[in-house]
Coordinates of C-alpha atoms in Angstrom, one line a residue:
X970 CA -5.2 -10.7 3.5
X971 CA -6.8 -8.4 6.0
X972 CA -9.3 -9.6 8.5
X973 CA -11.6 -6.5 8.3
X974 CA -13.4 -4.9 5.5
X975 CA -12.0 -1.6 4.2
X976 CA -12.9 1.6 6.0
X977 CA -14.7 4.1 3.8
X978 CA -16.8 7.0 5.0
X979 CA -19.9 5.8 3.2
X980 CA -19.6 2.1 3.9
X981 CA -19.9 -0.5 1.1
X982 CA -21.0 0.4 -2.4
X983 CA -23.4 -2.5 -2.4
X984 CA -24.9 -4.8 0.2
X985 CA -27.3 -7.7 -0.5
X986 CA -28.2 -11.2 0.7
X987 CA -27.4 -14.4 -1.3
X988 CA -30.7 -16.2 -2.0
X989 CA -31.4 -19.9 -3.0
X990 CA -31.8 -18.9 -6.7
X991 CA -28.2 -17.6 -6.7
X992 CA -26.7 -20.9 -5.6
X993 CA -25.8 -24.3 -7.0
X994 CA -27.2 -27.6 -5.6
X995 CA -24.5 -27.7 -2.9
X996 CA -25.6 -24.3 -1.5
X997 CA -22.6 -22.3 -2.7
X998 CA -23.4 -19.1 -4.6
X999 CA -22.5 -19.1 -8.3
X1000 CA -19.3 -17.2 -9.2
X1001 CA -21.2 -15.4 -12.0
X1002 CA -23.7 -14.0 -9.4
X1003 CA -20.8 -12.7 -7.3
X1004 CA -19.2 -11.2 -10.4
X1005 CA -22.4 -9.4 -11.3
X1006 CA -22.7 -7.9 -7.8
X1007 CA -19.2 -6.7 -8.1
X1008 CA -19.9 -5.2 -11.5
X1009 CA -23.0 -3.4 -10.2
X1010 CA -21.0 -2.0 -7.3
X1011 CA -18.0 -1.0 -9.4
X1012 CA -20.2 0.5 -12.1
X1013 CA -22.1 2.6 -9.6
X1014 CA -18.8 3.8 -8.0
X1015 CA -17.3 4.6 -11.4
X1016 CA -20.5 6.4 -12.6
X1017 CA -20.3 8.6 -9.5
X1018 CA -16.7 9.3 -10.1
X1019 CA -17.0 10.2 -13.8
X1020 CA -20.4 11.9 -13.3
X1021 CA -22.1 9.9 -16.0
X1022 CA -22.7 6.6 -17.7
X1023 CA -20.0 4.0 -17.7
X1024 CA -19.5 0.5 -19.3
X1025 CA -17.3 -2.3 -18.1
X1026 CA -14.4 -3.0 -20.5
X1027 CA -12.1 -5.3 -18.4
X1028 CA -12.0 -7.5 -15.4
X1029 CA -8.5 -8.3 -14.1
X1030 CA -7.0 -10.3 -11.3
X1031 CA -10.3 -11.9 -10.2
X1032 CA -9.7 -14.2 -7.3
X1033 CA -12.3 -16.3 -5.4
X1034 CA -11.0 -16.8 -1.9
X1035 CA -13.9 -18.5 -0.1
X1036 CA -17.4 -19.7 -1.1
X1037 CA -20.5 -17.6 -0.4
X1038 CA -23.5 -19.5 1.1
X1039 CA -27.2 -18.9 0.8
X1040 CA -28.3 -16.4 3.4
X1041 CA -24.9 -14.7 3.7
X1042 CA -24.9 -10.9 3.7
X1043 CA -22.6 -9.9 0.8
X1044 CA -21.0 -6.4 0.7
X1045 CA -18.8 -5.0 -2.0
X1046 CA -16.2 -2.3 -1.1
X1047 CA -14.7 -0.1 -3.9
X1048 CA -11.5 1.8 -4.1
X1049 CA -10.3 4.0 -6.9
X1050 CA -7.5 2.7 -8.9
X1051 CA -5.8 4.2 -12.0
X1052 CA -7.6 7.0 -13.8
X1053 CA -7.2 7.8 -17.5
X1054 CA -8.8 10.3 -19.8
X1055 CA -11.9 8.2 -20.4
X1056 CA -11.4 5.2 -18.1
X1057 CA -11.3 4.4 -14.4
X1058 CA -10.0 1.4 -12.6
X1059 CA -12.0 0.2 -9.6
X1060 CA -10.5 -2.3 -7.0
X1061 CA -13.3 -4.3 -5.5
X1062 CA -13.3 -6.4 -2.4
X1063 CA -16.3 -8.6 -1.6
X1064 CA -17.0 -9.6 2.0
X1065 CA -19.6 -12.0 3.4
X1066 CA -21.0 -12.7 6.8
X1067 CA -23.8 -14.9 8.0
X1068 CA -24.7 -18.5 8.0
X1069 CA -21.8 -20.6 9.0
X1070 CA -19.5 -17.6 9.4
X1071 CA -20.4 -16.2 12.8
X1072 CA -20.7 -12.4 13.1
X1073 CA -17.3 -11.5 11.7
X1074 CA -17.2 -10.8 7.9
X1075 CA -14.7 -12.7 5.7
X1076 CA -13.2 -11.5 2.4
X1077 CA -14.6 -13.9 -0.2
X1078 CA -13.4 -12.4 -3.5
X1079 CA -11.5 -9.5 -5.0
X1080 CA -10.9 -8.1 -8.4
X1081 CA -9.9 -5.1 -10.5
X1082 CA -12.6 -3.8 -12.9
X1083 CA -12.0 -1.1 -15.6
X1084 CA -14.9 1.1 -16.7
X1085 CA -15.0 3.6 -19.6
X1086 CA -17.1 6.7 -19.4
X1087 CA -19.5 6.9 -22.4
X1088 CA -21.7 9.6 -23.9
X1089 CA -25.4 9.2 -25.0
X1090 CA -24.2 7.5 -28.2
X1091 CA -22.1 4.9 -26.3
X1092 CA -18.8 6.5 -27.4
X1093 CA -16.0 7.1 -24.9
X1094 CA -16.0 10.5 -23.3
X1095 CA -13.5 12.5 -21.3
X1096 CA -14.4 13.4 -17.7
X1097 CA -12.9 15.3 -14.9

């Protein structure tokens, strides 16, 4: 595991702050909230790449490494994975910094998401 977020020219695809409504009674953010942030980031990344609408079709190799706390700044970094005729794989790392973490961000989760480019009728479309 690296100790620094990926370096990309545009920075993270998504950055947000975990709020009390996103957490359980112990103050740790729900895994589903984290997953939805990653899906938003990956979908945005895939839509830019395919130049149009995409839908999530698979999530692989999801791994939660550390909990996220209320008040943490959460950033999702995306990298292009395998590319097909109608699909694109996006590798997503999520990093958090803030309350209880000091100033250095820590990787909290990672996963591989697959998106399919779709047309106006929701049918797969070729891109590229």
